[in-house]
XYZ file of C-alpha atoms in Angstrom:
728
model
C 0.000 0.000 0.000
C 1.482 3.334 -1.032
C 1.260 6.448 1.061
C -2.076 8.228 0.811
C -2.403 11.091 -1.664
C -4.192 14.414 -1.742
C -6.723 12.702 -4.014
C -7.514 10.257 -1.191
C -8.172 13.178 1.168
C -10.391 14.824 -1.434
C -12.357 11.581 -1.932
C -12.986 11.260 1.810
C -14.086 14.909 1.929
C -16.551 14.308 -0.917
C -18.047 11.392 1.004
C -18.353 13.507 4.163
C -20.136 16.232 2.207
C -22.551 13.680 0.798
C -23.268 12.272 4.243
C -23.786 15.715 5.760
C -26.339 16.523 3.065
C -28.255 13.449 4.285
C -27.876 14.693 7.890
C -25.538 11.786 8.604
C -22.262 13.255 9.859
C -19.626 10.562 10.072
C -17.786 9.314 13.174
C -14.089 9.094 13.984
C -12.424 6.461 16.147
C -9.067 7.678 17.452
C -6.114 6.129 19.226
C -2.836 7.213 20.735
C -1.448 8.404 17.390
C -3.814 11.371 17.510
C -2.285 12.618 20.780
C 1.361 11.772 20.118
C 2.349 15.363 19.312
C 0.555 16.501 22.459
C 3.536 14.915 24.271
C 1.623 11.782 25.286
C 3.767 8.729 24.448
C 2.517 5.689 22.577
C 2.081 2.420 24.479
C 5.724 1.414 23.985
C 6.893 4.789 25.244
C 4.667 4.528 28.319
C 6.138 1.114 29.112
C 9.613 2.649 29.073
C 8.446 5.395 31.463
C 7.139 2.729 33.859
C 10.390 0.779 33.600
C 12.341 3.874 34.612
C 9.919 4.678 37.449
C 9.868 1.090 38.805
C 13.220 -0.493 37.853
C 12.859 -3.278 40.439
C 9.631 -4.703 38.998
C 11.025 -6.423 35.874
C 8.126 -5.101 33.792
C 7.370 -6.779 30.420
C 7.495 -4.848 27.140
C 3.824 -5.508 26.331
C 1.693 -2.563 27.507
C -1.271 -4.575 28.796
C 0.941 -7.080 30.613
C 3.016 -4.250 32.054
C -0.078 -2.519 33.454
C -1.260 -5.776 35.027
C 1.847 -5.827 37.233
C 1.177 -2.343 38.597
C -1.321 -1.111 41.150
C -3.753 1.684 40.278
C -1.698 4.107 42.386
C 1.517 3.099 40.589
C -0.105 3.568 37.198
C -1.339 7.001 38.217
C 2.136 7.973 39.412
C 3.241 7.946 35.780
C 0.047 8.516 33.770
C -1.499 11.450 35.643
C 1.514 13.811 35.357
C 1.784 13.009 31.641
C -1.908 13.745 31.062
C -1.801 16.921 33.137
C 1.218 18.237 31.221
C -0.199 17.381 27.790
C -0.240 20.089 25.148
C -2.956 20.697 22.564
C -1.776 19.361 19.220
C -3.031 20.192 15.755
C -4.633 16.820 15.082
C -7.067 17.506 17.918
C -7.561 21.132 16.838
C -8.442 19.980 13.313
C -10.822 17.354 14.752
C -12.454 20.111 16.789
C -12.881 22.177 13.607
C -14.563 19.221 11.882
C -16.848 18.674 14.879
C -17.835 22.335 15.048
C -18.563 22.513 11.314
C -20.832 19.482 11.581
C -18.743 17.142 9.434
C -18.226 14.778 12.379
C -20.981 13.688 14.735
C -19.064 11.492 17.180
C -15.468 10.931 18.161
C -14.937 7.573 19.824
C -11.521 7.528 21.474
C -9.332 5.010 23.274
C -7.338 7.910 24.707
C -7.562 8.924 28.379
C -6.504 12.527 27.790
C -8.792 15.559 27.531
C -6.829 17.167 24.688
C -9.734 17.000 22.226
C -12.097 18.611 24.739
C -9.570 21.400 25.278
C -9.163 21.833 21.515
C -12.945 22.107 21.198
C -12.941 24.797 23.892
C -10.370 26.781 21.916
C -12.792 26.499 19.004
C -15.751 27.745 21.005
C -17.328 24.279 20.967
C -18.388 22.351 24.073
C -19.506 18.875 22.991
C -21.167 16.280 25.198
C -18.615 13.913 26.763
C -19.460 10.305 27.695
C -17.247 7.981 29.730
C -17.798 4.382 28.626
C -15.093 3.231 30.989
C -17.421 4.015 33.881
C -20.852 3.771 32.274
C -21.055 1.649 29.113
C -24.529 1.536 27.620
C -26.557 -0.744 25.343
C -28.890 1.950 24.002
C -27.715 5.127 22.370
C -30.706 7.370 21.697
C -29.477 9.645 24.470
C -26.146 10.368 22.739
C -26.259 13.849 21.256
C -24.297 15.363 18.382
C -21.521 16.450 18.554
C -20.032 14.229 21.222
C -16.815 12.666 22.509
C -16.979 9.114 23.847
C -14.059 7.842 25.946
C -14.016 4.074 25.433
C -11.480 3.065 28.102
C -12.129 5.853 30.613
C -10.617 9.263 31.295
C -7.498 10.341 33.126
C -9.665 12.388 35.482
C -12.426 9.764 35.664
C -13.289 6.944 38.021
C -11.790 4.183 35.884
C -9.142 3.616 33.236
C -8.817 0.326 31.378
C -5.047 -0.298 31.266
C -4.235 -3.972 31.653
C -4.962 -6.698 29.121
C -7.520 -8.326 31.425
C -9.300 -5.029 32.062
C -9.503 -4.252 28.350
C -10.589 -7.804 27.542
C -13.401 -7.724 30.091
C -14.525 -4.356 28.716
C -14.293 -5.224 25.008
C -17.715 -6.910 24.734
C -19.326 -3.857 26.327
C -18.092 -1.753 23.416
C -19.608 -3.943 20.692
C -23.108 -2.369 20.874
C -21.580 1.110 20.579
C -19.434 0.086 17.603
C -22.445 -1.534 15.953
C -24.705 1.487 16.515
C -22.060 3.880 15.230
C -21.330 1.921 12.061
C -25.002 1.189 11.489
C -25.820 4.885 11.301
C -22.543 6.555 10.344
C -19.441 6.105 8.284
C -16.418 5.539 10.524
C -12.847 6.764 10.053
C -10.302 4.916 12.216
C -7.190 6.991 12.827
C -4.169 6.797 15.123
C -5.148 3.325 16.360
C -2.939 0.275 15.818
C -5.487 -2.338 16.886
C -3.016 -3.863 19.298
C -5.399 -4.257 22.244
C -8.299 -6.625 23.063
C -10.906 -4.113 21.863
C -9.756 -4.698 18.292
C -11.628 -8.006 18.223
C -14.897 -6.287 19.069
C -14.263 -3.597 16.456
C -13.290 -6.118 13.777
C -16.338 -8.312 14.415
C -18.608 -5.299 14.005
C -16.780 -3.698 11.075
C -17.092 -6.825 8.961
C -20.891 -6.337 9.030
C -20.695 -2.843 7.559
C -18.784 -1.164 4.728
C -18.870 2.553 5.400
C -15.494 2.866 7.081
C -11.867 3.869 6.453
C -8.721 2.674 8.183
C -5.933 5.246 8.285
C -2.671 3.623 9.404
C 0.598 5.326 10.236
C 2.563 2.609 8.440
C 2.083 2.179 4.726
C 1.833 -1.561 5.383
C -0.397 -2.303 8.414
C 0.075 -5.204 10.806
C -1.247 -8.643 9.869
C -4.338 -8.466 12.131
C -5.295 -5.148 10.516
C -4.540 -6.538 7.055
C -7.050 -9.337 7.618
C -9.727 -6.849 8.679
C -9.033 -4.731 5.596
C -10.120 -7.636 3.408
C -13.680 -6.672 4.358
C -13.096 -3.018 3.423
C -13.706 -1.571 -0.030
C -10.304 -1.431 -1.792
C -9.914 2.354 -1.580
C -10.729 2.584 2.135
C -7.245 1.940 3.532
C -4.991 4.996 3.648
C -1.374 4.248 4.513
C 1.442 6.487 5.726
C -0.936 8.717 7.704
C 0.495 11.119 10.293
C -2.589 12.224 12.225
C -1.766 15.929 12.571
C -0.905 16.499 8.908
C -3.750 14.326 7.625
C -6.467 15.978 9.722
C -5.271 19.470 8.834
C -5.419 18.521 5.131
C -8.926 17.108 5.579
C -10.177 20.163 7.480
C -8.714 22.448 4.815
C -10.417 20.393 2.105
C -13.718 20.888 3.956
C -13.001 24.615 4.408
C -13.220 24.661 8.194
C -9.589 25.322 9.033
C -7.991 27.299 10.607
C -10.110 28.113 13.674
C -11.275 31.705 14.144
C -9.103 31.933 17.273
C -5.931 31.965 15.154
C -7.081 34.386 12.460
C -9.760 36.632 13.980
C -9.147 36.415 17.698
C -11.209 39.534 18.499
C -14.258 37.948 16.840
C -13.554 34.673 18.636
C -13.445 36.401 22.034
C -16.603 38.351 21.180
C -18.363 35.068 20.347
C -17.213 33.540 23.621
C -18.492 36.521 25.631
C -21.894 36.474 23.935
C -23.646 34.135 26.418
C -21.867 35.480 29.531
C -24.138 37.306 32.034
C -23.056 40.869 32.650
C -21.072 42.001 35.666
C -21.736 42.889 38.440
C -24.626 40.394 38.412
C -28.124 41.508 39.471
C -26.979 45.135 39.487
C -27.320 46.216 35.898
C -23.555 46.026 35.389
C -22.007 47.190 32.163
C -18.412 45.946 32.263
C -18.989 43.251 29.646
C -21.123 45.606 27.568
C -18.131 47.922 27.371
C -15.750 45.043 26.604
C -17.976 43.791 23.810
C -18.180 47.300 22.367
C -14.394 47.672 22.367
C -13.974 44.298 20.669
C -16.572 45.244 18.050
C -14.781 48.531 17.432
C -11.457 46.675 16.999
C -13.068 44.408 14.423
C -14.634 47.264 12.446
C -11.541 49.500 12.521
C -9.065 46.740 11.715
C -7.092 47.831 8.622
C -7.415 45.799 5.456
C -4.148 43.935 5.154
C -3.057 40.577 3.843
C -2.697 38.176 6.752
C 0.401 36.116 5.947
C -0.115 33.782 8.901
C -3.677 33.043 7.862
C -2.496 32.088 4.367
C 0.064 29.779 5.955
C -2.574 28.166 8.175
C -4.830 27.732 5.157
C -2.042 25.952 3.252
C -1.904 28.553 0.473
C 1.850 28.235 -0.044
C 1.954 29.359 -3.683
C 0.013 32.502 -2.817
C 2.376 33.233 0.063
C 5.473 32.774 -2.079
C 3.956 35.195 -4.588
C 3.783 37.807 -1.830
C 7.481 37.577 -0.937
C 8.283 41.062 -2.284
C 5.624 42.636 -0.053
C 6.743 40.846 3.118
C 8.264 43.548 5.318
C 8.005 42.378 8.926
C 9.925 39.466 10.407
C 6.710 37.523 10.966
C 5.676 37.976 7.322
C 9.104 36.855 6.085
C 8.922 33.906 8.433
C 5.563 32.876 6.970
C 6.958 33.031 3.414
C 10.013 31.014 4.516
C 7.696 28.343 5.906
C 5.771 28.310 2.614
C 9.014 27.686 0.707
C 9.979 24.940 3.167
C 6.624 23.178 2.866
C 6.787 23.412 -0.931
C 10.200 21.770 -0.679
C 8.844 18.970 1.500
C 6.066 18.280 -1.013
C 8.575 18.221 -3.901
C 10.937 15.926 -1.979
C 8.072 13.504 -1.272
C 7.331 13.377 -4.990
C 11.041 12.981 -5.746
C 11.330 9.957 -3.457
C 8.256 8.354 -4.975
C 9.577 8.866 -8.530
C 13.312 8.561 -7.697
C 13.672 11.870 -9.557
C 16.947 13.842 -9.219
C 15.281 16.825 -10.907
C 12.570 17.027 -8.257
C 15.174 16.733 -5.488
C 16.957 19.688 -7.084
C 13.712 21.700 -7.137
C 13.140 20.877 -3.483
C 16.641 22.131 -2.667
C 15.902 25.403 -4.437
C 12.851 25.883 -2.217
C 14.872 25.259 0.959
C 17.545 27.683 -0.255
C 14.890 30.346 -0.802
C 13.558 29.738 2.712
C 17.027 30.196 4.188
C 17.471 33.533 2.430
C 14.467 34.795 4.392
C 15.185 32.856 7.575
C 18.900 31.905 7.750
C 18.515 29.918 10.969
C 15.584 27.772 9.903
C 16.077 24.341 11.453
C 13.234 22.894 9.345
C 14.699 24.097 6.041
C 18.186 22.808 6.903
C 17.018 19.400 8.133
C 14.721 18.844 5.164
C 17.356 20.054 2.717
C 19.690 17.460 4.215
C 17.038 14.820 3.556
C 16.664 15.959 -0.051
C 20.429 15.936 -0.635
C 20.640 12.423 0.788
C 17.872 11.392 -1.605
C 19.765 13.049 -4.448
C 22.891 11.019 -3.614
C 20.934 7.763 -3.618
C 19.117 8.632 -6.850
C 22.207 9.717 -8.793
C 25.060 7.771 -7.189
C 26.948 11.063 -6.773
C 28.456 10.715 -3.299
C 29.281 14.418 -3.004
C 25.612 14.968 -2.172
C 26.126 12.956 1.030
C 28.821 15.429 2.091
C 26.510 18.349 1.311
C 23.712 16.695 3.296
C 26.031 16.344 6.290
C 26.709 20.073 6.216
C 22.968 20.765 6.378
C 22.419 18.433 9.331
C 25.410 19.904 11.140
C 23.934 23.396 10.750
C 20.502 22.153 11.860
C 21.931 20.530 15.001
C 23.814 23.721 15.884
C 20.453 25.474 15.943
C 18.672 22.658 17.779
C 21.239 20.470 19.600
C 18.621 18.069 21.012
C 17.095 17.319 17.623
C 16.986 13.549 17.516
C 15.341 13.680 14.076
C 18.241 15.587 12.455
C 20.818 13.423 14.250
C 19.090 10.270 13.011
C 18.985 11.605 9.463
C 22.640 12.614 9.749
C 23.596 9.131 10.892
C 21.661 7.677 7.970
C 23.508 9.624 5.260
C 26.892 8.951 6.884
C 26.074 5.218 6.986
C 25.006 5.233 3.326
C 28.189 7.091 2.405
C 30.231 4.570 4.419
C 28.543 1.666 2.639
C 29.263 3.154 -0.779
C 32.938 3.722 0.077
C 33.350 0.667 2.344
C 34.827 3.069 4.883
C 35.039 1.778 8.463
C 35.789 5.259 9.837
C 32.580 6.647 8.399
C 30.609 3.743 9.862
C 32.028 4.576 13.295
C 30.930 8.177 12.791
C 27.407 7.022 11.896
C 27.234 4.843 15.031
C 28.123 7.928 17.070
C 25.173 9.861 15.644
C 22.719 7.074 16.507
C 24.218 6.814 19.992
C 23.637 10.555 20.449
C 20.002 10.157 19.373
C 19.300 7.442 21.922
C 20.919 9.499 24.673
C 18.261 12.134 23.946
C 15.320 9.838 23.170
C 15.897 6.185 24.149
C 12.622 4.972 22.636
C 13.167 6.501 19.170
C 12.637 3.414 17.036
C 14.203 4.709 13.770
C 17.544 5.248 15.541
C 17.631 1.644 16.797
C 16.654 0.376 13.338
C 19.053 2.539 11.315
C 21.917 1.753 13.668
C 21.237 -1.953 13.128
C 21.274 -1.560 9.342
C 24.573 0.335 9.520
C 26.087 -2.392 11.716
C 25.034 -5.073 9.225
C 26.528 -3.125 6.309
C 29.731 -2.596 8.279
C 30.013 -6.283 9.248
C 29.453 -7.361 5.652
C 32.687 -5.801 4.435
C 34.894 -5.735 7.545
C 34.277 -9.324 8.621
C 33.591 -8.112 12.162
C 30.973 -10.664 13.206
C 30.371 -8.847 16.500
C 28.614 -6.158 14.474
C 26.036 -8.733 13.371
C 25.367 -9.551 17.017
C 25.134 -5.850 17.930
C 22.706 -5.335 15.041
C 20.483 -8.087 16.409
C 20.398 -6.339 19.791
C 19.393 -3.055 18.125
C 16.679 -4.806 16.127
C 15.325 -6.427 19.286
C 15.054 -2.940 20.793
C 13.367 -1.615 17.636
C 10.810 -4.437 17.659
C 10.109 -3.943 21.370
C 8.978 -0.431 20.424
C 7.252 -1.436 17.175
C 6.475 -5.181 17.235
C 4.960 -5.368 13.742
C 7.894 -3.779 11.887
C 8.422 -6.126 8.942
C 11.565 -4.248 7.876
C 13.163 -4.861 11.277
C 12.341 -8.567 11.049
C 13.791 -8.682 7.543
C 17.063 -7.122 8.683
C 17.160 -9.414 11.701
C 17.088 -12.275 9.205
C 19.946 -10.662 7.256
C 21.985 -10.234 10.468
C 21.471 -13.861 11.491
C 22.420 -15.025 8.000
C 25.615 -12.973 8.204
C 26.367 -14.284 11.692
C 25.885 -17.853 10.474
C 28.330 -17.348 7.610
C 30.866 -15.675 9.890
C 30.723 -18.309 12.643
C 29.749 -21.441 10.731
C 26.823 -21.965 13.132
C 24.062 -23.482 10.981
C 21.473 -22.832 13.703
C 21.663 -19.133 12.886
C 20.611 -19.866 9.283
C 17.410 -21.504 10.534
C 16.823 -18.605 12.911
C 17.274 -16.209 9.987
C 14.625 -18.040 7.969
C 12.254 -17.895 10.962
C 12.619 -14.097 11.117
C 12.103 -13.743 7.368
C 8.965 -15.881 7.574
C 7.715 -13.596 10.361
C 8.324 -10.557 8.143
C 6.351 -12.204 5.336
C 3.515 -13.048 7.727
C 3.129 -9.295 8.292
C 3.707 -8.355 4.657
C 3.190 -11.302 2.278
C 4.125 -9.283 -0.827
C 7.602 -8.451 0.499
C 10.146 -9.202 -2.260
C 13.166 -8.218 -0.156
C 12.324 -10.830 2.496
C 11.861 -13.496 -0.187
C 15.206 -12.549 -1.728
C 16.932 -12.782 1.657
C 15.247 -16.108 2.362
C 16.686 -17.344 -0.925
C 20.121 -16.074 0.137
C 19.906 -17.939 3.453
C 18.972 -21.167 1.684
C 21.809 -20.732 -0.816
C 24.258 -20.143 2.006
C 23.094 -23.296 3.831
C 23.514 -25.210 0.559
C 27.050 -23.900 0.240
C 28.190 -24.314 3.874
C 26.460 -27.654 4.559
C 27.078 -29.068 1.074
C 23.348 -29.522 0.495
C 23.048 -28.661 -3.187
C 19.324 -29.551 -3.252
C 18.665 -26.333 -1.314
C 19.783 -24.287 -4.317
C 16.492 -25.355 -5.921
C 14.534 -23.936 -2.950
C 16.617 -20.752 -3.063
C 15.812 -20.263 -6.742
C 12.105 -20.634 -5.968
C 12.369 -17.759 -3.471
C 14.131 -15.531 -6.001
C 11.462 -16.415 -8.558
C 8.736 -15.444 -6.064
C 10.491 -12.145 -5.308
C 10.724 -11.293 -9.009
C 7.051 -12.230 -9.522
C 6.213 -9.418 -7.079
C 8.881 -7.011 -8.348
C 10.045 -7.867 -11.903
C 12.629 -5.060 -11.900
C 14.349 -6.418 -8.783
C 17.854 -6.636 -10.245
C 19.426 -7.973 -7.046
C 17.068 -10.972 -7.020
C 17.981 -11.763 -10.659
C 21.654 -11.494 -9.691
C 21.310 -13.725 -6.621
C 19.344 -16.252 -8.657
C 22.253 -16.325 -11.085
C 24.666 -16.888 -8.200
C 22.612 -19.808 -6.873
C 22.489 -21.381 -10.315
C 26.236 -20.912 -10.740
C 26.870 -22.578 -7.370
C 24.573 -25.399 -8.356
C 26.435 -25.723 -11.647
C 29.740 -26.069 -9.812
C 28.300 -28.622 -7.380
C 26.706 -30.684 -10.159
C 29.292 -29.965 -12.885
C 26.284 -29.113 -15.045
C 26.809 -26.788 -18.014
C 23.088 -25.975 -18.346
C 22.995 -24.352 -14.918
C 25.869 -22.054 -15.901
C 23.987 -21.077 -19.049
C 20.859 -20.338 -16.960
C 22.978 -18.333 -14.517
C 24.281 -16.258 -17.403
C 20.703 -15.448 -18.413
C 19.913 -14.228 -14.889
C 22.985 -11.982 -14.886
C 21.956 -10.613 -18.269
C 18.454 -9.904 -16.873
C 20.001 -7.997 -13.961
C 22.135 -5.981 -16.379
C 19.106 -5.199 -18.563
C 17.489 -3.584 -15.529
C 20.644 -1.971 -14.140
C 23.313 -1.591 -16.859
C 25.960 -0.439 -14.371
C 25.460 -3.424 -12.077
C 29.157 -4.228 -11.772
C 28.631 -7.468 -9.844
C 26.250 -8.895 -12.435
C 28.691 -8.151 -15.255
C 31.510 -9.584 -13.171
C 29.657 -12.825 -12.474
C 28.428 -13.149 -16.050
C 32.065 -13.067 -17.034
C 32.732 -15.768 -14.418
C 29.923 -17.969 -15.740
C 31.220 -17.675 -19.288
C 34.729 -18.615 -18.227
C 33.357 -21.606 -16.374
C 31.380 -22.665 -19.456
C 34.490 -22.295 -21.534
C 36.379 -24.499 -19.078
C 33.733 -27.211 -19.272
C 33.385 -27.083 -23.069
C 36.326 -25.143 -24.525
C 35.509 -26.182 -28.099
C 31.807 -25.285 -28.113
C 31.352 -23.035 -31.152
C 28.088 -21.660 -29.836
C 30.018 -20.043 -26.990
C 32.460 -18.176 -29.188
C 30.415 -14.975 -29.378
C 29.679 -15.007 -25.654
C 33.361 -15.556 -24.908
C 34.149 -12.428 -26.908
C 31.717 -10.569 -24.673
C 33.386 -12.132 -21.647
C 36.813 -10.930 -22.723
C 35.356 -7.469 -23.378
C 33.926 -7.552 -19.872
C 37.309 -8.640 -18.538
C 38.823 -5.547 -20.130
C 36.680 -3.497 -17.789
C 38.487 -5.256 -14.972
C 41.933 -4.366 -16.312
C 43.006 -3.512 -12.768
C 41.973 -6.988 -11.641
C 38.731 -8.754 -10.742
C 38.482 -10.625 -7.459
C 35.326 -12.452 -8.574
C 36.972 -13.456 -11.826
C 39.900 -14.809 -9.811
C 37.439 -16.929 -7.815
C 35.924 -18.283 -11.028
C 39.292 -19.042 -12.539
C 40.217 -20.911 -9.353
C 37.059 -22.983 -9.623
C 37.980 -23.673 -13.262
C 41.436 -24.898 -12.144
C 43.185 -21.938 -13.770
C 45.219 -20.919 -10.731
C 47.890 -19.095 -12.769
C 45.282 -16.799 -14.294
C 43.660 -16.384 -10.880
C 47.012 -15.301 -9.464
C 47.312 -12.559 -12.112
C 43.863 -11.227 -11.212
C 44.535 -11.291 -7.444
C 47.897 -9.573 -7.739
C 46.347 -6.875 -9.932
C 43.659 -6.389 -7.268
C 46.326 -6.060 -4.581
C 48.189 -3.449 -6.603
C 45.059 -1.411 -7.335
C 43.685 -1.586 -3.780
C 40.555 -3.511 -4.802
C 41.407 -6.746 -3.015
C 38.995 -7.699 -0.192
C 40.291 -8.021 3.354
C 42.381 -11.076 4.178
C 39.535 -12.516 6.278
C 37.312 -12.702 3.200
C 39.934 -14.567 1.166
C 40.714 -16.970 3.989
C 37.048 -17.924 4.396
C 35.971 -17.882 0.724
C 35.437 -21.506 -0.278
C 36.032 -20.616 -3.929
C 39.713 -20.060 -3.095
C 40.153 -23.175 -0.951
C 42.475 -24.832 -3.491
C 44.909 -21.881 -3.308
C 45.416 -21.728 0.439
C 48.362 -24.116 0.560
C 50.255 -22.278 -2.210
C 53.195 -20.102 -1.191
C 52.262 -17.239 -3.479
C 48.719 -17.114 -2.021
C 50.053 -17.025 1.566
C 52.365 -14.201 0.548
C 49.415 -12.369 -0.990
C 47.431 -12.698 2.241
C 50.356 -11.341 4.266
C 50.696 -8.392 1.905
C 46.965 -7.648 2.260
C 47.219 -7.778 6.077
C 50.071 -5.308 5.934
C 47.874 -2.960 3.855
C 45.067 -3.264 6.399
C 47.369 -2.330 9.289
C 48.681 0.703 7.437
């Protein structure tokens, strides 16, 4: 599922307009994601707060199980201060706008906080509030519109459903409310992961109705949500939804944002004073009469002037940018700078979706324009860094990584505790390190992720990205401890986000690498288990299938079980069926076939391998490894059948390919060794040593392709020379 688009927001708005015309305002069901930016942590974050508060209790990572081990007083010790200190975030303000305008009739919420009620108050709206944690009902004629219904209780109420058992016992009591709501209203589910016992009640009810939308933060929802979505119309799942941004976009589409408070505050205050009895009471007081008159005068005498902030709140970025020349005050320039920045963000999103260097360049131009107006804009610098990193990945020009680093460095100087910029910085350094195979850069990247977790220990992307960097580092340094460290980081990432299929996929990669480094076959089986778990969450996950194929091929190689190459090829085939342009899967398929050819001494498998390498090159013409291995396959074919006329033309191509490796080809040396051409292999390896392209000594000592060379004096001398290079 791709990230939702503006067209998806417009389609939902059209439906809401249609329903309102029929006097059927829709309902929203909200979860913790709608209060995240109000400084109320998600369930995983709350668990970490409890662990810090009660370190002696050995609390489990699961939220419901964690709550079960705490008394009500202990829960309140952590929850009440968080709820009392909560801010009012824009997701709740936009919801309040939609409630006030009549687009929404009910908001059902699993949240304990009163942030939505406060947001409604800022909007001059005071909806009815029902606490189903204390008083669940079976009849609903008494529920008025608009209303807020707290499903698990309120922070200031008599009960809060926290533990798994409490939520389970309460779940059946919510079914009648879910049924009534979906029977009479469309339902939009937002900011809710479905990871609690109430999900079963919701799912059982939702399958009986079809007027509902599921808006998930992840583009690919968890498996239990995926199953529910089978009962939804195909266009009713919106992925990649951040609640605050999404609800603002929806409220703008329905022309009820921003609230009057932020654009015409005198009128807002006048409206709020309208029903207030005058003062002094019962004495014919006139204080409020005078106040209302002064407010009315301020409204009437207010000069006609373009309100830059209102245009920004309304999302009219193009109009704001067009007013740049007339922006004179700092606040007006700031508004235009924000418009440029937000235009840049939109362009960068499109660039990532299309892998378009041109759009990344346009985004950079927007950020540059923002910085002219606001030189110390953290947002422009951080987002420009993101765009430059995207440009490096899209073009292969590594200088963009260096430019991105400069942007993040400037952003962090402005905001030293910015874990987002530090995480992004670590990401581009790690990508740069991978491209250059530079251990020093990897160490620098690890330092950035370490700094992030010192600021925000539960920031899942830092754990995940650190793990990926460790895996990439281990893959070329031979430091197997990095695979083990990566596994620890992935465990931490999955404790925060248990349904992260990417984390499970990389855990499989780390275990596969650890198995190859240590020779422990158990790790291969563990890797396959993790990859299966990733595919259980996301069945159409070509990367996991490709990595499963790699694990099987590695078992076949290490355990001398050539029949597993057949299973590996099936996984590559399945990956390519999902993603035909997956060049790496074509390449790995070719490698498995080549290994099988060596094991079976079967010419046909080499010919098939050559076809897979050619397919990879058709997709990615500069895929050096595929060209390298195609050359290897052709040499091996030539060794098996040196007089085969049909191979003559391909051999010419092979020699042309070899010319590209005039400084030496390590892979070609491996192939020549397999083909019993050790003299030619020696030439290739010595050329690699001279040009600095020879892998580390560890790789050559453990590469089974070179096993027949290890007893030769010249090969031992080569290894010693490579070790000397490594030390220097």
